Short mmCIF file of C-alpha atoms and ligand atoms in Angstrom, two decimals:
data_model
loop_
_atom_site.label_atom_id
_atom_site.label_comp_id
_atom_site.label_asym_id
_atom_site.label_seq_id
_atom_site.Cartn_x
_atom_site.Cartn_y
_atom_site.Cartn_z
CA MET S 1 222.47 224.09 133.62
CA PHE S 2 218.85 224.43 132.56
CA PRO S 3 217.30 222.74 129.55
CA ALA S 4 216.35 224.79 126.52
CA ARG S 5 212.67 225.80 126.29
CA PHE S 6 210.35 222.91 125.34
CA ARG S 7 206.67 222.12 125.18
CA TYR S 8 205.39 219.53 127.64
CA GLU S 9 202.45 217.22 126.98
CA ALA S 10 201.08 214.49 129.23
CA PRO S 11 198.82 212.28 127.10
CA HIS S 12 196.28 209.97 128.75
CA SER S 13 196.22 207.19 126.18
CA LEU S 14 198.68 205.46 123.90
CA GLU S 15 196.77 206.64 120.83
CA GLU S 16 196.97 210.25 122.05
CA ALA S 17 200.69 209.86 122.73
CA ILE S 18 201.35 208.47 119.26
CA GLY S 19 199.36 211.34 117.73
CA LEU S 20 201.45 213.85 119.69
CA LEU S 21 204.67 212.30 118.42
CA ARG S 22 203.35 212.26 114.85
CA ASP S 23 202.10 215.84 114.84
CA GLY S 24 204.28 217.46 117.50
CA GLY S 25 207.03 218.89 115.33
CA ASP S 26 210.49 218.01 114.09
CA TYR S 27 212.09 217.00 117.35
CA VAL S 28 209.81 215.33 119.86
CA LYS S 29 210.88 212.96 122.60
CA VAL S 30 209.16 210.43 124.79
CA LEU S 31 209.73 211.05 128.50
CA ALA S 32 209.70 207.85 130.60
CA GLY S 33 211.81 207.78 133.78
CA GLY S 34 213.72 210.86 132.68
CA GLN S 35 216.93 209.53 134.19
CA SER S 36 218.87 209.79 130.94
CA LEU S 37 216.83 212.28 128.95
CA VAL S 38 216.64 215.01 131.60
CA PRO S 39 220.43 215.05 132.26
CA MET S 40 220.98 215.15 128.49
CA MET S 41 218.60 218.12 128.24
CA LYS S 42 220.22 219.92 131.16
CA LEU S 43 223.60 219.53 129.48
CA ARG S 44 222.00 220.66 126.19
CA PHE S 45 223.09 217.47 124.44
CA ALA S 46 219.38 217.13 123.63
CA SER S 47 217.04 220.05 123.08
CA PRO S 48 213.68 218.60 121.94
CA ASP S 49 210.87 220.97 120.91
CA MET S 50 208.39 218.81 122.77
CA LEU S 51 208.29 216.08 125.44
CA GLY S 52 205.53 213.51 125.44
CA ASP S 53 205.39 212.27 129.04
CA ILE S 54 204.12 208.68 128.99
CA ASN S 55 203.98 208.32 132.79
CA GLY S 56 200.21 208.88 132.80
CA LEU S 57 199.49 206.14 130.28
CA PRO S 58 197.52 203.29 131.82
CA GLY S 59 198.60 199.65 131.75
CA LEU S 60 202.31 199.94 131.02
CA ALA S 61 203.80 199.43 134.52
CA TYR S 62 203.98 195.65 134.47
CA HIS S 63 206.29 192.75 134.11
CA ARG S 64 204.73 189.34 133.82
CA ALA S 65 205.19 185.91 132.32
CA ASP S 66 202.82 184.39 129.78
CA PRO S 67 201.72 180.79 130.45
CA ASP S 68 204.47 179.55 128.11
CA GLY S 69 207.15 181.49 130.05
CA THR S 70 207.55 184.47 127.70
CA LEU S 71 208.47 187.47 129.85
CA ARG S 72 206.89 190.86 129.07
CA ILE S 73 208.15 194.12 130.56
CA GLY S 74 205.99 197.18 130.06
CA ALA S 75 207.38 200.62 129.20
CA LEU S 76 206.70 201.93 132.71
CA CYS S 77 208.19 199.03 134.63
CA ARG S 78 210.94 200.64 136.75
CA HIS S 79 214.40 199.21 137.39
CA SER S 80 213.41 198.90 141.07
CA ASP S 81 210.36 196.75 140.19
CA LEU S 82 212.75 194.35 138.49
CA GLU S 83 215.26 194.50 141.34
CA ARG S 84 212.55 193.34 143.76
CA SER S 85 210.90 190.88 141.41
CA GLU S 86 210.40 187.35 142.67
CA LEU S 87 209.45 186.35 139.15
CA LEU S 88 212.90 187.37 137.91
CA GLN S 89 214.65 185.78 140.86
CA GLY S 90 212.87 182.51 140.16
CA THR S 91 213.09 182.39 136.38
CA GLN S 92 215.55 184.92 134.95
CA PRO S 93 219.02 184.62 136.52
CA THR S 94 220.74 187.02 134.11
CA MET S 95 218.15 189.77 134.64
CA ALA S 96 217.98 189.18 138.40
CA ALA S 97 221.76 189.56 138.59
CA ALA S 98 221.75 192.79 136.58
CA ALA S 99 218.80 194.59 138.18
CA PRO S 100 220.54 195.67 141.43
CA LEU S 101 223.63 196.76 139.49
CA VAL S 102 221.88 199.42 137.39
CA ALA S 103 222.80 202.88 138.74
CA ASP S 104 221.73 203.69 142.33
CA PRO S 105 218.42 203.33 144.23
CA LEU S 106 217.20 206.85 143.32
CA VAL S 107 217.71 206.23 139.60
CA ARG S 108 216.27 202.73 139.86
CA ASN S 109 213.06 204.11 141.38
CA ARG S 110 212.30 206.18 138.28
CA GLY S 111 214.26 204.71 135.34
CA THR S 112 212.75 202.03 133.13
CA LEU S 113 214.20 199.02 131.35
CA VAL S 114 212.47 199.98 128.12
CA GLY S 115 213.79 203.55 128.41
CA SER S 116 217.26 202.18 128.88
CA LEU S 117 216.98 200.10 125.70
CA CYS S 118 215.68 203.14 123.78
CA HIS S 119 218.47 205.34 125.12
CA ALA S 120 221.00 202.85 123.64
CA ASP S 121 223.91 203.98 125.79
CA PRO S 122 226.92 201.67 125.15
CA GLN S 123 227.27 201.63 128.93
CA GLY S 124 223.61 200.73 129.57
CA ASP S 125 223.34 197.43 131.39
CA TRP S 126 219.95 196.25 130.15
CA ALA S 127 220.79 196.24 126.44
CA SER S 128 223.49 193.60 126.82
CA VAL S 129 221.29 191.54 129.15
CA MET S 130 218.41 191.62 126.66
CA LEU S 131 220.75 190.90 123.76
CA ALA S 132 222.16 187.85 125.56
CA LEU S 133 218.61 186.63 126.20
CA GLY S 134 217.52 187.05 122.57
CA GLY S 135 215.01 189.71 123.60
CA SER S 136 213.04 192.13 121.47
CA VAL S 137 211.20 195.44 121.69
CA ILE S 138 207.56 195.91 120.76
CA ALA S 139 206.98 199.28 119.11
CA GLN S 140 203.62 200.90 118.42
CA GLY S 141 203.06 203.81 116.08
CA SER S 142 200.64 205.23 113.50
CA ASN S 143 201.29 202.23 111.28
CA GLY S 144 200.54 199.64 113.96
CA ARG S 145 202.63 197.36 116.12
CA ARG S 146 205.87 195.55 115.31
CA ALA S 147 208.43 193.42 117.14
CA ILE S 148 212.09 194.38 116.74
CA PRO S 149 214.80 191.92 117.86
CA LEU S 150 217.27 193.70 120.12
CA ALA S 151 220.06 192.76 117.74
CA ASP S 152 218.37 195.06 115.19
CA PHE S 153 216.98 197.66 117.61
CA VAL S 154 220.18 199.39 118.63
CA THR S 155 222.02 200.73 115.62
CA GLY S 156 224.83 202.62 117.34
CA PRO S 157 225.60 204.78 120.35
CA PHE S 158 222.34 206.50 121.45
CA GLN S 159 220.61 205.35 118.27
CA ASN S 160 217.69 203.01 117.73
CA VAL S 161 215.41 202.11 114.84
CA LEU S 162 212.18 203.57 116.24
CA GLU S 163 210.24 205.75 113.82
CA HIS S 164 209.45 209.35 114.72
CA ASP S 165 205.94 208.41 115.93
CA GLU S 166 206.70 205.05 117.53
CA ILE S 167 206.65 204.29 121.22
CA ALA S 168 208.40 201.23 122.62
CA VAL S 169 205.53 199.74 124.63
CA GLU S 170 207.12 196.51 125.82
CA ALA S 171 210.30 194.48 125.96
CA VAL S 172 210.00 190.72 125.51
CA VAL S 173 212.22 187.83 126.57
CA PRO S 174 211.36 184.58 124.79
CA ALA S 175 210.47 181.51 126.82
CA ALA S 176 213.36 179.21 127.60
CA LYS S 177 213.28 175.85 125.91
CA GLY S 178 215.51 174.30 128.57
CA ALA S 179 216.61 175.19 132.09
CA ARG S 180 217.84 178.77 132.20
CA ALA S 181 221.13 179.79 133.80
CA GLY S 182 223.53 182.69 133.58
CA GLY S 183 224.44 185.96 135.23
CA TYR S 184 225.63 189.51 134.84
CA LEU S 185 228.85 190.94 136.21
CA LYS S 186 229.90 194.56 136.16
CA LEU S 187 233.16 196.30 136.88
CA GLU S 188 232.56 199.84 138.11
CA ARG S 189 234.75 202.42 139.75
CA ARG S 190 232.29 202.87 142.61
CA VAL S 191 228.85 201.53 143.47
CA GLY S 192 226.21 203.14 141.26
CA ASP S 193 228.57 204.04 138.44
CA PHE S 194 228.22 203.10 134.80
CA ALA S 195 230.04 199.94 133.72
CA THR S 196 233.73 200.02 132.93
CA VAL S 197 233.06 196.48 131.75
CA GLY S 198 229.81 194.55 131.93
CA THR S 199 229.23 190.98 130.80
CA ALA S 200 225.86 189.27 130.34
CA VAL S 201 225.67 185.52 129.88
CA ALA S 202 222.46 183.56 129.37
CA ILE S 203 222.30 179.85 128.64
CA GLU S 204 219.65 177.19 128.39
CA THR S 205 220.46 173.57 129.03
CA SER S 206 218.63 170.32 128.42
CA GLY S 207 219.90 166.91 129.46
CA GLY S 208 223.31 168.35 130.30
CA THR S 209 223.73 170.04 126.90
CA VAL S 210 223.68 173.76 126.26
CA THR S 211 220.79 174.23 123.83
CA ARG S 212 221.02 178.03 123.57
CA ALA S 213 223.62 180.57 124.61
CA GLY S 214 223.88 184.35 124.51
CA ILE S 215 226.79 186.52 125.56
CA ALA S 216 226.83 190.33 125.29
CA LEU S 217 229.10 193.09 126.56
CA THR S 218 228.53 196.51 128.12
CA GLY S 219 230.92 199.47 127.96
CA VAL S 220 233.67 197.90 125.87
CA GLY S 221 232.88 199.41 122.50
CA GLY S 222 230.92 202.10 120.72
CA SER S 223 227.74 200.12 121.19
CA THR S 224 226.43 197.08 123.03
CA ILE S 225 228.38 194.12 121.68
CA GLY S 226 226.90 190.71 120.99
CA CYS S 227 229.29 187.73 120.91
CA PRO S 228 227.73 185.12 118.62
CA GLU S 229 231.01 183.21 118.14
CA ALA S 230 231.43 182.87 121.90
CA ALA S 231 227.84 181.70 122.22
CA ALA S 232 228.36 179.18 119.41
CA ALA S 233 231.34 177.70 121.27
CA LEU S 234 228.93 176.65 124.03
CA THR S 235 225.90 175.56 122.02
CA GLY S 236 225.25 171.88 121.42
CA LYS S 237 227.85 170.78 123.96
CA PRO S 238 227.95 170.05 127.65
CA LEU S 239 229.24 172.93 129.74
CA SER S 240 232.86 172.09 130.58
CA ALA S 241 236.01 173.91 131.61
CA GLN S 242 237.16 173.67 128.00
CA THR S 243 234.01 175.13 126.39
CA ILE S 244 233.92 177.87 129.03
CA ALA S 245 237.56 178.81 128.35
CA GLU S 246 236.86 178.89 124.62
CA ALA S 247 233.79 181.07 125.05
CA ALA S 248 235.68 183.41 127.37
CA GLU S 249 238.47 183.80 124.82
CA LEU S 250 236.03 184.52 121.97
CA ALA S 251 234.09 187.02 124.06
CA ALA S 252 237.30 188.82 124.98
CA ALA S 253 238.21 188.91 121.28
CA ALA S 254 234.82 190.44 120.45
CA ALA S 255 235.34 193.33 122.88
CA GLN S 256 236.50 196.62 121.39
CA PRO S 257 237.73 198.44 124.49
CA ARG S 258 239.68 201.67 124.51
CA THR S 259 242.29 202.71 126.99
CA ASP S 260 240.99 205.57 129.16
CA HIS S 261 240.97 206.82 132.75
CA ARG S 262 239.08 203.69 133.80
CA GLY S 263 241.75 201.28 132.63
CA SER S 264 243.76 199.99 129.72
CA ALA S 265 242.13 198.24 126.80
CA GLU S 266 243.93 195.01 127.70
CA TYR S 267 242.72 195.18 131.30
CA LYS S 268 239.11 195.60 130.13
CA ARG S 269 239.47 192.73 127.67
CA GLN S 270 240.86 190.56 130.45
CA MET S 271 237.87 191.43 132.63
CA VAL S 272 235.52 190.14 129.93
CA ARG S 273 237.48 186.90 129.90
CA VAL S 274 237.30 186.66 133.70
CA PHE S 275 233.59 187.50 133.87
CA VAL S 276 232.56 184.89 131.31
CA LYS S 277 234.55 182.24 133.21
CA ARG S 278 233.20 183.38 136.55
CA ILE S 279 229.54 183.36 135.48
CA LEU S 280 229.67 180.07 133.61
CA GLY S 281 231.95 178.45 136.17
CA GLY S 282 229.39 179.35 138.81
CA ASN S 283 226.80 177.55 136.74
CA LEU S 284 228.74 174.31 136.48
CA PRO S 285 226.84 171.94 136.62
CA SER S 286 223.79 173.66 138.18
CA THR S 287 221.14 174.98 135.82
CA THR S 288 219.47 177.53 138.02
CA GLY S 289 222.31 179.35 139.69
CA GLN S 290 222.69 183.09 139.48
CA THR S 291 225.65 185.33 139.82
CA ALA S 292 224.83 188.68 141.34
CA GLU S 293 227.92 190.37 142.58
CA ARG S 294 229.67 193.59 141.89
CA ALA S 295 233.29 193.18 140.91
CA ALA S 296 235.72 195.23 142.88
C1 LIG C 301 223.36 209.06 138.08
C2 LIG C 301 222.91 208.05 137.04
C3 LIG C 301 223.55 206.83 136.98
C4 LIG C 301 223.17 205.90 136.04
N1 LIG C 301 223.80 204.69 136.02
C5 LIG C 301 223.40 203.75 135.14
C6 LIG C 301 224.01 202.46 135.12
O1 LIG C 301 224.90 202.16 135.90
N2 LIG C 301 223.58 201.56 134.20
C7 LIG C 301 222.57 201.87 133.31
O2 LIG C 301 222.23 201.00 132.50
N3 LIG C 301 221.97 203.05 133.31
C8 LIG C 301 222.35 204.00 134.20
N4 LIG C 301 221.71 205.22 134.20
C9 LIG C 301 220.64 205.47 133.22
C10 LIG C 301 219.31 204.92 133.72
O3 LIG C 301 219.32 203.52 133.73
C11 LIG C 301 218.09 205.39 132.91
O4 LIG C 301 216.96 205.11 133.68
C12 LIG C 301 217.88 204.75 131.57
O5 LIG C 301 219.03 204.83 130.78
C13 LIG C 301 216.77 205.44 130.80
O6 LIG C 301 215.50 205.08 131.26
P1 LIG C 301 214.45 206.19 131.55
O7 LIG C 301 213.15 205.48 131.78
O8 LIG C 301 214.92 207.03 132.65
O9 LIG C 301 214.34 206.94 130.14
P2 LIG C 301 214.30 208.50 129.79
O10 LIG C 301 215.43 209.20 130.39
O11 LIG C 301 212.96 209.03 130.03
O12 LIG C 301 214.51 208.40 128.21
C14 LIG C 301 215.76 208.01 127.65
C15 LIG C 301 215.63 208.02 126.12
O13 LIG C 301 214.80 206.95 125.68
C16 LIG C 301 213.61 207.45 125.03
N5 LIG C 301 212.49 206.65 125.52
C17 LIG C 301 212.28 206.30 126.82
N6 LIG C 301 211.23 205.49 126.90
C18 LIG C 301 210.76 205.35 125.64
C19 LIG C 301 209.68 204.58 125.09
N7 LIG C 301 208.88 203.85 125.85
N8 LIG C 301 209.49 204.65 123.75
C20 LIG C 301 210.31 205.41 122.96
N9 LIG C 301 211.35 206.11 123.44
C21 LIG C 301 211.57 206.08 124.76
C22 LIG C 301 213.52 208.93 125.42
O14 LIG C 301 212.86 209.71 124.46
C23 LIG C 301 215.00 209.29 125.55
O15 LIG C 301 215.55 209.53 124.28
C24 LIG C 301 222.10 206.19 135.14
C25 LIG C 301 221.45 207.42 135.19
C26 LIG C 301 221.84 208.37 136.13
C27 LIG C 301 221.15 209.69 136.21
#
């Protein structure tokens, strides 16, 4: 199918792009990698009056760490940049594990992490990774710049809190206070598919104690699911078989899977349990390990 008729604009500066969104009509959309928006338009699930293509905006195709370790990912940083990133491989085990599991190489060459967060697909891999890491989105609009914690950014399936004239310019992962560990595991029907079940785990440890934990789930509910109770079961304690089992149980309980052609609800819940144990078990007692495998 072909998209409905739309106006196309390619601004050259962020200010121009924000102005276009503000003044461009009732239904304007930012175009980043186009890997979710264009299929939606072709299927006529989305028929914006105007697209503001941000690909020509300077200075947004980066990912870098501040001196204190805060990670910043610009709006035009592609999935493939993250997949090949030595910075991620050295410092961000959960992100490094997820990056090669997002879609397929063609999609990864164009799609962006920030676009994925904005798209807010319950089956999007990056939202659960960023939620587990305590990440946030930096939005810029006519009224200035603001930071939005990921926990508040996604409000439901395909919904976020951005204002009409706001562009998500950056995603941010806070600096770790201890040694970072974790991973991302994804059950998919075939390589390149969306997650039947995805599980992101991010922990920080200091002196053998877990000082911060985040667990979040992909594809097992109407939205990305954070698991604060599961994370709390790990925090302030040494990582042990018992705390891991407890966290796995609480994460499985937080899942809201539905039985469908990909599997029964109970099977999906069990996979969450297995993934949490597998990721954290792989990090026992190491603090830098990563888990980057596709689950068959
Ligand atoms: C065949 C296929 C398989 C896929 N498999 C997976 C998968 O396994 N896992 C997965 O996570 N994703 C998957 N995707 C989706 C892919 O990751 C997309 O790249 C991503 O969801 C959207 O990023 P994008 O840059 O392409 O955004 P776009 O498609 O350009 O935009 C998506 C939405 O976000 C908005 N948006 C984008 N950037 C901004 C911004 N900076 N500020 C404000 N709004 C913005 C757009 O207006 C639009 O509403 C798949 C896509 C395809 C086509």
